[in-house]
Structures are given as C-alpha cells and as structure tokens.
Coordinates of C-alpha atoms in Angstrom, one line a residue:
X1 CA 128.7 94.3 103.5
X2 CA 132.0 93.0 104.6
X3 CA 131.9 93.5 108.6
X4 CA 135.4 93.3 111.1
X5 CA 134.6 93.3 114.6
X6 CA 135.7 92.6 117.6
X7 CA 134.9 90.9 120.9
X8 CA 136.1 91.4 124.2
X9 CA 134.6 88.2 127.0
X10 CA 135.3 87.5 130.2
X11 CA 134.0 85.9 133.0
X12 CA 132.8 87.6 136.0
X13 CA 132.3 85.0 138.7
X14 CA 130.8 84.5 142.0
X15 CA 133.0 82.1 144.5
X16 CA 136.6 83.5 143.3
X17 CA 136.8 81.2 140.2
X18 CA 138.7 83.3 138.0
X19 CA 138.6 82.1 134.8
X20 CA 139.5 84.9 132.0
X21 CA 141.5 82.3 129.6
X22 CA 143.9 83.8 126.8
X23 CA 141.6 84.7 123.7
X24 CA 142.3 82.4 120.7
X25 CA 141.4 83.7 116.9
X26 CA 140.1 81.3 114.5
X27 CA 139.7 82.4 110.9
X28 CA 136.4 81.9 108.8
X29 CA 136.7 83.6 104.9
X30 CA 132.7 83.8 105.3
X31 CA 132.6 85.3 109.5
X32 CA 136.2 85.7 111.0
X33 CA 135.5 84.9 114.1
X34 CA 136.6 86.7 117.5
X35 CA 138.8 86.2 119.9
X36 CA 137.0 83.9 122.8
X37 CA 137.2 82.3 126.0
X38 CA 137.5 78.1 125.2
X39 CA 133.8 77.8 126.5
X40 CA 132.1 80.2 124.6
X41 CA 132.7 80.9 121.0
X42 CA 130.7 84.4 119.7
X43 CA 129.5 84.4 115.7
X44 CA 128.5 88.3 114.7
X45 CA 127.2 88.4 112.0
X46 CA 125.4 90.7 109.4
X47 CA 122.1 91.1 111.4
X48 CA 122.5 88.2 114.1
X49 CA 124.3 87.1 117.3
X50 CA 125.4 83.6 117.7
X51 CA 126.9 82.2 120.9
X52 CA 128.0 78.6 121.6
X53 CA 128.4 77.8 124.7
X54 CA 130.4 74.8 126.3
X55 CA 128.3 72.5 128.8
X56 CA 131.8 72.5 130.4
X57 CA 131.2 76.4 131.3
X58 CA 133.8 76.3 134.0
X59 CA 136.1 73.9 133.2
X60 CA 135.5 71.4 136.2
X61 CA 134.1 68.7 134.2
X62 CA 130.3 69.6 136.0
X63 CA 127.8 70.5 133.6
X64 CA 126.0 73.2 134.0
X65 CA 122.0 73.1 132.2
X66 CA 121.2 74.7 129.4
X67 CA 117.9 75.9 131.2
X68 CA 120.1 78.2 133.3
X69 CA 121.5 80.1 130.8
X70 CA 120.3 82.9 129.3
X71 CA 120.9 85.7 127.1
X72 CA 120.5 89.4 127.3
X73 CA 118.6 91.9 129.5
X74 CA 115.7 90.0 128.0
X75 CA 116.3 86.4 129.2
X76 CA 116.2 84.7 125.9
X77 CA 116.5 81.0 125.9
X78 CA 119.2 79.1 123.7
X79 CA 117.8 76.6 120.8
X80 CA 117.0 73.3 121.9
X81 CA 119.7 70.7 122.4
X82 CA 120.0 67.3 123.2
X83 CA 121.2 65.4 125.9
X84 CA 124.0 64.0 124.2
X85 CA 125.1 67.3 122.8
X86 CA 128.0 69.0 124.5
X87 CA 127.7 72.8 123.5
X88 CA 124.9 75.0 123.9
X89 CA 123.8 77.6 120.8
X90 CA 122.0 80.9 121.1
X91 CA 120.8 82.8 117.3
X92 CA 119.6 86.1 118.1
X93 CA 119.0 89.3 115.8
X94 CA 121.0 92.1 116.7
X95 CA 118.0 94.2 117.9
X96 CA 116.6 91.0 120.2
X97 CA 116.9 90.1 123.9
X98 CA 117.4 93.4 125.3
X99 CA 120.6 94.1 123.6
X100 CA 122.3 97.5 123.7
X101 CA 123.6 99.6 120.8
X102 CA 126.1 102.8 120.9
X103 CA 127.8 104.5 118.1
X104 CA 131.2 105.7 118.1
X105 CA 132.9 107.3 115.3
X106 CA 134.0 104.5 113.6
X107 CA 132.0 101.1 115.0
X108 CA 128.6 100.5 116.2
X109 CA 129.2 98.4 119.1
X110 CA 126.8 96.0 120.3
X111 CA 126.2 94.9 123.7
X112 CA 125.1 92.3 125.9
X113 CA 125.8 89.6 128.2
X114 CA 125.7 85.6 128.9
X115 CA 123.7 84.6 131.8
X116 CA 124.2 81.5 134.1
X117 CA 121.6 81.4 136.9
X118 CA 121.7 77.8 138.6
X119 CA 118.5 76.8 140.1
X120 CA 117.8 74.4 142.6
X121 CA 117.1 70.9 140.8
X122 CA 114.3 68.9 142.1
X123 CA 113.2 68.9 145.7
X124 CA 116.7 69.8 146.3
X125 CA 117.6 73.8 148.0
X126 CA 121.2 74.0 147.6
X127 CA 123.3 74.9 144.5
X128 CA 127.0 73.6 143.5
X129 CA 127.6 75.7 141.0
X130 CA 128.4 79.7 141.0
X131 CA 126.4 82.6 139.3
X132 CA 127.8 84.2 136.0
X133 CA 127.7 86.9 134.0
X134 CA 129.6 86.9 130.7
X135 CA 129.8 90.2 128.6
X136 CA 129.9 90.3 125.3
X137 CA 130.4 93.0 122.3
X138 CA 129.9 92.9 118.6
X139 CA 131.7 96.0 116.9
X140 CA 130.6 96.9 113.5
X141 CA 133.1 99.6 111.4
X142 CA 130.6 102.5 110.0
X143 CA 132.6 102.9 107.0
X144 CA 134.6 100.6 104.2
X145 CA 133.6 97.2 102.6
X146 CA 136.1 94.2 103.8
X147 CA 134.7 91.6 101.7
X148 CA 133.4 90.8 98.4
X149 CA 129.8 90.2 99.2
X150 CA 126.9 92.1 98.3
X151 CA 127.9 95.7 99.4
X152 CA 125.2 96.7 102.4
X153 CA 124.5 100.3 103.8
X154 CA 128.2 100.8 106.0
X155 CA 126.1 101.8 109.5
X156 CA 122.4 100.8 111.0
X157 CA 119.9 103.5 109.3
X158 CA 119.4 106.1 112.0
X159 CA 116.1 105.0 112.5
X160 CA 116.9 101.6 113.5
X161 CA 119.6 102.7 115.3
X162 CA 117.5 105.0 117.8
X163 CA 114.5 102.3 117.6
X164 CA 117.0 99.7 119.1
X165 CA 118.0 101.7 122.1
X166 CA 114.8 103.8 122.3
X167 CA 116.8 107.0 124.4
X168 CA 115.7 109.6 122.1
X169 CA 112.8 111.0 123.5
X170 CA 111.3 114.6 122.3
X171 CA 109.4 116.8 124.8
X172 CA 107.7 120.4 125.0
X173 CA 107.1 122.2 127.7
X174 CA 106.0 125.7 129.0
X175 CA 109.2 127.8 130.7
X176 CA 109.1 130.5 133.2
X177 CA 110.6 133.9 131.9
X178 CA 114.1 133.5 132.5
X179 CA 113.8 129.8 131.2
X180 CA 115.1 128.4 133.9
X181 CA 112.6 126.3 135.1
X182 CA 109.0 124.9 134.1
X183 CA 106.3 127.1 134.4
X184 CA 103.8 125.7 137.4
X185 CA 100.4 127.6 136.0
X186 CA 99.4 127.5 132.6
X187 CA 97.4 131.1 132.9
X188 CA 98.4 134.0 131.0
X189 CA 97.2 137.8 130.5
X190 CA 96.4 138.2 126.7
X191 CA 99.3 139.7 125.3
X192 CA 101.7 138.1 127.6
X193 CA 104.5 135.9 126.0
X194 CA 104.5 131.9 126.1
X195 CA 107.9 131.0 126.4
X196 CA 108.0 127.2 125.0
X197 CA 111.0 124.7 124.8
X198 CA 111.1 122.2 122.6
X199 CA 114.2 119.4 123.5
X200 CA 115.0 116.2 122.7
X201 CA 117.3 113.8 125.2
X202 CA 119.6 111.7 123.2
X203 CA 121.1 109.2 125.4
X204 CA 124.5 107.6 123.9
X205 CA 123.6 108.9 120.6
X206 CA 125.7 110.8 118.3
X207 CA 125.0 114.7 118.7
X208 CA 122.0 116.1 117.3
X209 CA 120.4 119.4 116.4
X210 CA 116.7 119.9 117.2
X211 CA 114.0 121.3 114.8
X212 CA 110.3 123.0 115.3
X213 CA 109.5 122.2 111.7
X214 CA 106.1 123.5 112.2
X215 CA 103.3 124.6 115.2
X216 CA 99.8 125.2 115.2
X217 CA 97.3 126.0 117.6
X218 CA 94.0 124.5 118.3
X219 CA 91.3 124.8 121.1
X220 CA 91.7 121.2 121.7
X221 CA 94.3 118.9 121.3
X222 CA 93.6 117.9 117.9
X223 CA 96.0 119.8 115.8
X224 CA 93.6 118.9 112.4
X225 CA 90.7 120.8 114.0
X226 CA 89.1 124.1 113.2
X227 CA 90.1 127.1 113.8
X228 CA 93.5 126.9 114.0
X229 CA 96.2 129.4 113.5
X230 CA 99.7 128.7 112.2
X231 CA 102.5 129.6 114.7
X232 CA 105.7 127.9 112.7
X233 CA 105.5 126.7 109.1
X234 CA 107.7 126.1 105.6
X235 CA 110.0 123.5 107.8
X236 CA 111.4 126.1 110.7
X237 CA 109.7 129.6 109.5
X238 CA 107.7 131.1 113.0
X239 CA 105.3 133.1 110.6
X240 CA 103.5 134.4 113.6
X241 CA 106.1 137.0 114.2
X242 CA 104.8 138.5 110.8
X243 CA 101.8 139.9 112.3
X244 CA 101.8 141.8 114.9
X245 CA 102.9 139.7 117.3
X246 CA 106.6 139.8 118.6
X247 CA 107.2 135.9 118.0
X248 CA 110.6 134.7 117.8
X249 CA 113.3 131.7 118.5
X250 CA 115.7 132.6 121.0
X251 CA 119.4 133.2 119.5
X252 CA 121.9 131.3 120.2
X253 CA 120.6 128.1 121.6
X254 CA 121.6 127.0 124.8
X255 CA 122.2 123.5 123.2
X256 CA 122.2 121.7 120.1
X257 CA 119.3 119.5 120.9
X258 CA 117.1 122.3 122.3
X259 CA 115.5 125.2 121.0
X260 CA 113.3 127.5 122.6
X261 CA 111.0 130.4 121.3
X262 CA 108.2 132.9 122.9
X263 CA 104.6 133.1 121.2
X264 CA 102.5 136.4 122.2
X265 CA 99.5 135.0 123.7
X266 CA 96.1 135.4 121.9
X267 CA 92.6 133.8 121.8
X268 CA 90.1 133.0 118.8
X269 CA 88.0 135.9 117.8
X270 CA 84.2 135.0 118.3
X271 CA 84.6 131.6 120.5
X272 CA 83.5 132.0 124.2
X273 CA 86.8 129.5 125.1
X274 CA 89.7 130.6 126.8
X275 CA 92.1 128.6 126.3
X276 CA 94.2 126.7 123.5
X277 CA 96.5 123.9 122.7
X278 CA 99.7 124.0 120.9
X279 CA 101.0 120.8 118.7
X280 CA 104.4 121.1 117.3
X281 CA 106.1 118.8 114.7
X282 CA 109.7 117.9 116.1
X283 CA 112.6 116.6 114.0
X284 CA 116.0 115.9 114.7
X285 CA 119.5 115.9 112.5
X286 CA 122.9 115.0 113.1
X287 CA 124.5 118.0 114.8
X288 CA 127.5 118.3 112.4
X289 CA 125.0 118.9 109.4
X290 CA 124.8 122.1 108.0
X291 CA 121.0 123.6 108.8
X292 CA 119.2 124.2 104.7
X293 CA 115.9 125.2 103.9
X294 CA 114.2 122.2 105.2
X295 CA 116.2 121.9 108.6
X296 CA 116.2 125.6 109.7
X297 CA 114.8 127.8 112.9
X298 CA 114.0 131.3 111.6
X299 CA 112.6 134.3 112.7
X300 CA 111.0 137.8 111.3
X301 CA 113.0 140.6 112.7
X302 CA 110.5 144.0 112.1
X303 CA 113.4 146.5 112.5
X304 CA 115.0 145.3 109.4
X305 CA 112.0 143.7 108.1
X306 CA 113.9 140.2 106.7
X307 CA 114.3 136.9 108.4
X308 CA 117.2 135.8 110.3
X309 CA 118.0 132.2 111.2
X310 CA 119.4 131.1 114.7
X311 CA 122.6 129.3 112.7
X312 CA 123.4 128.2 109.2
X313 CA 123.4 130.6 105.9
X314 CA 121.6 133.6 106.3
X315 CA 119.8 132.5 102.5
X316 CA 118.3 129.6 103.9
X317 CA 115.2 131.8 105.3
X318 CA 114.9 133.7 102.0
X319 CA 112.4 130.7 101.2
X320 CA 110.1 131.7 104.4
X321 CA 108.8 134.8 102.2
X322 CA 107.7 133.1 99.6
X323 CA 106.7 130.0 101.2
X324 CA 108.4 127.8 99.2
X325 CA 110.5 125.9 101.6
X326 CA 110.3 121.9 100.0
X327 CA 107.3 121.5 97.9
X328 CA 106.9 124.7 96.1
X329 CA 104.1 126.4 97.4
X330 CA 102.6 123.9 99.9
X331 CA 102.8 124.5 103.3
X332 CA 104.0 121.9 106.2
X333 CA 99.9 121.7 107.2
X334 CA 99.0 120.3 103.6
X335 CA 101.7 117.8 103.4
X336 CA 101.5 116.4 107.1
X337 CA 97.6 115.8 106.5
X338 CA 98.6 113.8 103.3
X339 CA 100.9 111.3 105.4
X340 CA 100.2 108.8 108.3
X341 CA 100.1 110.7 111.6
X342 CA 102.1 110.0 114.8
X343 CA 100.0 109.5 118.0
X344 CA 100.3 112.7 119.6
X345 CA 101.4 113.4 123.1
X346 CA 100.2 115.2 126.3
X347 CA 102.0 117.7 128.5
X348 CA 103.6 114.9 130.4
X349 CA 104.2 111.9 127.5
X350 CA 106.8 111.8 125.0
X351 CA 107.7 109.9 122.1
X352 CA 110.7 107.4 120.9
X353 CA 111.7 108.0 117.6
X354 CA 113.3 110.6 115.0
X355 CA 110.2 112.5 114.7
X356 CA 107.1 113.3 116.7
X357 CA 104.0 115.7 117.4
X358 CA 104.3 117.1 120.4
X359 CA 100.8 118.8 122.0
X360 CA 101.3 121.1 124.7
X361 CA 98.3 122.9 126.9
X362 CA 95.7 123.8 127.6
X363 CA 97.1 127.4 127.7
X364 CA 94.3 128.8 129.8
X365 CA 94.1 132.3 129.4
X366 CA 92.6 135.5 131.8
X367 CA 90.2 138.1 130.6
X368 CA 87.6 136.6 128.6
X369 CA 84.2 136.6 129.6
X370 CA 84.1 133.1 130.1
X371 CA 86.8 133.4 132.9
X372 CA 84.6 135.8 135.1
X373 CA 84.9 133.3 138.1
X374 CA 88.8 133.2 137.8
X375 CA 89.5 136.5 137.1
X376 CA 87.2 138.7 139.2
X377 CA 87.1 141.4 136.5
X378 CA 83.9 143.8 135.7
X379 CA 81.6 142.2 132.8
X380 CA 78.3 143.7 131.6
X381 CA 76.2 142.0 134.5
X382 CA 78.6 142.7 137.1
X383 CA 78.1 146.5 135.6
X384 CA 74.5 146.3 135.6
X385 CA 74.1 145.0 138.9
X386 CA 76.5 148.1 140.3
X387 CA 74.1 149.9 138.5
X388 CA 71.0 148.7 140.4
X389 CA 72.6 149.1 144.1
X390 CA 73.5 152.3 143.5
X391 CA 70.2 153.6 142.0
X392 CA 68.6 151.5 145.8
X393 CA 71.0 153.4 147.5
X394 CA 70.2 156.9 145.9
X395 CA 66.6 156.2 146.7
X396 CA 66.7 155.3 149.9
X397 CA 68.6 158.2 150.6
X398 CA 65.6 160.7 148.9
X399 CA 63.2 158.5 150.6
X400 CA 64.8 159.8 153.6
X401 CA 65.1 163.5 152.8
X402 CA 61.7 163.2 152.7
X403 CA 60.6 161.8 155.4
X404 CA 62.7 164.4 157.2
X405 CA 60.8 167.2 156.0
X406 CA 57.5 166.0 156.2
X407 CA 58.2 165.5 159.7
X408 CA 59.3 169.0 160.4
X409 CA 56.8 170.5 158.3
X410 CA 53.8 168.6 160.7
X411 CA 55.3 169.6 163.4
X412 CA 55.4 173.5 162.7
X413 CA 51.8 173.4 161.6
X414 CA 50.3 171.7 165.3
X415 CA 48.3 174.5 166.8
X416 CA 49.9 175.7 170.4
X417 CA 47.9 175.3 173.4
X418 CA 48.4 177.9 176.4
X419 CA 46.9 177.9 179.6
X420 CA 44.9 180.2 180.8
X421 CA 43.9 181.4 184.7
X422 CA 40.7 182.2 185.6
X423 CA 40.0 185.3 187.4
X424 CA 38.3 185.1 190.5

C-alpha cells in the first residue's frame, strides 16, 4: 500500500529556547519523507517509525547523549551508535513504545513524542542543557493506493487498531429500576425483573453499536456448566421472553454503544441454591452499519405474538423463530463451545478487545428454603415448631382449669365444725 502522510514537529523547550525551524520537504520515490525540523528527520513507514536525530539537537554546537533520549510514553532507547557518529536513529513498529493511535475519517494518525532528559554526568549535580519534548505524528489515508507497490488493506484491521490503544473496554452491570444508577444489592423477590446493561466505552474510537449476541445463566460462574438456561441466543434473539416470562431489550437505546434489557427473575427447579450467575457474549460493530441477522437486538412481543428488533429491518428477527440466525440450525451455545474461549470477567473486571464474555452475579435471590436466615419467612420447621408452643400453651391452660376445680370441689366436700355450749 502506497501511504501519504504527514508530520507536524516542534520543539517544546524548557529555558526559552525557541527553536520551531521552517519545515523542509525532501522527496523519496520509495518513503516521501515529511516536513522536519533540521535536527530531527521522521521516516513513517508501512508498519515502522524511524526518527534520526541530530547530536546537534539544539543548534549550539553542545551535544547532547544519546542515552538521554528517548522515545514514546514507553521510554524506548535508540539503536546503538558510535562515538564518531553525528545523528542518532530510533526504528520502532507502529504499535511500540507507548504510541497512540486515533482514527479520523480519512487518516489514522499516529502519535508520539521525542524525549530528551539530561542527566547529571558523573559525580557531577548540575545540568547545561534544557529538557525537551518533541511531538510527532504519522498520518496514514484509510482509503486509495498512491504507489505501485503491493496493494495492502487501506486502514489497520479493527482489531489491531483497538488492541494498539486498548480504550474499548466492555462491561455488565445490574441497574436500579429507572436505570439510573447501579444497583447496590444483588437480592431479588422471585418474579422481580433484573434490569441489566451491557456497554462498551470506546475511547477515540470511531462510533460503535453494542450487541448481547447471546446470555446464559449458570449457578456459578462457569457459563459451560449444568444446568443452565438460555436467556439470549441466534446472535441478538432474548428467547426468554418466549416463555412466560416478560423478557425484553429496552427500545430505543439511550446510546449506540449501550443496550440494556430486564430478565424476570427465576431459580432452578429441584437445586436447594439461591442464587445464579449471568454470562453474556458482547460484540461490537461500527455504528453506521446496518444491524442483519447476525448483529441484531430482538425481542418477543406476546400481544402481537412476532419479534420486533430495537433498530434495523423489521425481517432481520424473522430468523429468531426458526433459529436459524448464521449456521442453520445451531445455536450461539454449540458454536461458542467449538472455539477458543475468552477469559471471563467478574462484576468488577472488564475486557480490551472487540469481543468478550462478560459474567455478572451472583444474583442472590429471597424465598427459597435455603434463604430462611435472610428472609425470615415461615418454612415447614418454623411451622412445626408454632405447632408445638401452641399445643404447651393449650395444655397448660387445661392443666389449669383443672386444678381450679379440683380445688373448689375439696373444699365444698370438708365437713363443717360448729361449736357447741354446754349446759350447766
């Protein structure tokens, strides 16, 4: 691929030393190079950044070391040099030393900066020359071919370009009703509603559109384990609101790169646990892209009895009936079991790349026996023991009836004793 760019240098001194000289352009039918300051002279090429610095960095005639320069958030050190050698050379990949990436809609511009960090030489604690910070850009047209080698893709794959600047970072969490914060307790009634929101922050990146491409629930955080029940499925189709459940995304979003849905609450039948994890599959496209059958968010509305997606063609969820979405008959489950997994997250950890499983939980959840302690609420041995106090009580009581009569029944039986006067 044929690349034009551009670069834009100057020096930012310490000490009032201005020194932004008039760029020159020098011509190269194999790297054109940019426009430059006389003491450094930037290459950018296909995949690498190569920077030549003068030893005469400000123009004084005092050399500065090549140990105090440096390249990049990263500090990386330039290749060795002699003695005798008047320029110092830095050869960097692209993605190296810390640099920065951001895409525009027609470059990708590279970023980064040239270091020079005197340091006291010797025994010696005082410096003569002044700090510096150069920056420098590498910009990279996403489109057209300007030269007549071998024809390269026109922009960094997506991947690479979100792996450079790792700002993409997915996340779940657990909302309050009116979404408008994070819930602080993860206990529910069963029946309640889960409201989840799934969200990905995308830094400088281009605008993207968020996908739940498919959820499951476990009773621990392994989303492979057994049971499970499937909550989303077919790439974007929340089957749960099939049942009788009242599962659903929320329509419209409140952002491209979030999406939020509620999941009635419910517990496996015949386990004594009460609570349950939810792991979802999250994916990301650019936001100008049309949502299809494998990029969708769509949701079972029982009054009409047909699914409805949250944008894009109504036909794309005609696929959810038949569960046909990508590989005929296969659901997401099979296929993500077939394939490398990503290391899953907690609550609290997220992930840096265009996909990732996101595990959220435990949901704990009230009502079951084995939440008598939290919950307070009458079980069979509560019931039994209510039984036994009030059968005591009832007999203590007879025992007392009892007692009372036999005491009035002795007394009204004692013989009476009058006295008598004797006659004289």
């Amino acid at each position: 691929m044929g690349l034009s760019y551009g670069l834009f240098i100057c020096f930012l001194l310490w000490g009032g030393m201005g020194l932004c000289y008039p760029p020159t352009t020098t011509e190269d039918k194999t790297h054109p190079s940019l426009p430059s300051s006389p003491s450094v002279v930037v290459e950018c090429r296909h995949a690498w950044l190569v920077v030549n610095v003068s030893k005469n960095l400000f123009g004084t005639g005092r050399l500065v070391r090549p140990a105090d320069l440096t390249l990049g958030p990263e500090n990386c050190e330039p290749l060795i040099s002699g003695d005798s050698d008047d320029m110092v050379r830095f050869e960097v990949e692209l993605h190296k030393c810390g640099n920065s990436v951001q895409v525009t809609e027609d470059a990708l511009v590279y970023s980064t900066f040239l270091l020079h960090n005197p340091r006291p030489v010797g025994n010696l604690s005082i410096l003569r020359t002044n700090r510096a910070e150069v920056p420098i850009e590498c910009r990279y047209p996403r489109h057209s071919n300007v030269s007549s080698e071998a024809i390269l893709p026109t922009w960094v794959p997506f991947r690479t370009t979100m792996l450079s600047e790792e700002k993409l970072a997915f996340s779940l969490r657990l909302m309050e009703e009116d979404w408008g914060s994070e819930k602080q307790s993860p206990t529910f009634q069963l029946g309640d509603l889960a409201h989840l929101q799934a969200e990905v922050h995308t830094g400088r990146h281009i605008p993207l559109r968020l996908f739940v491409d498919y959820c499951v629930a476990t009773l621990t955080p392994d989303q492979n384990a057994s049971p499970h029940h499937t909550i989303v499925d077919f790439h974007g189709c929340l089957v749960d609101g099939l049942s009788d459940a009242s599962s659903a995304f929320k329509a419209p979003r409140p952002r491209p790169e979030t999406l939020q849905f509620t999941v009635d609450t419910f517990h496996f039948a015949n386990d004594p646990r009460n609570m349950i994890y939810i792991t979802c599959h999250l994916k990301v496209t650019p936001a100008s892209r049309v949502p299809d059958q494998l990029n969708k968010a769509c949701s079972f509305i029982k009054s009409s009895n047909r699914w409805f997606p949250v944008e894009g063609p109504a036909d794309i969820c005609n696929c959810c009936n038949k569960g046909s979405c990508g590989l005929p008959g296969r659901s997401w489950r099979l296929s993500h079991l077939d394939r490398p997994r990503h290391k899953m997250a907690s609550r609290n950890r997220r992930h840096v790349t265009e996909e990732a499983d996101i595990t959220v939980g435990p949901l704990i959840f009230l009502g079951k026996a084995a939440d008598r302690g939290v919950e307070g609420s009458t079980s069979p041995h509560t019931s039994v023991m209510v039984g036994i106090g009030l059968a005591t009580v009832l007999s203590l009581t007879l025992a007392t009836i009892v007692l009372g009569l036999a005491r009035r029944h002795h007394t009204a039986s004692r013989p009476m004793i009058c006295p008598v006067s004797a006659s004289q």
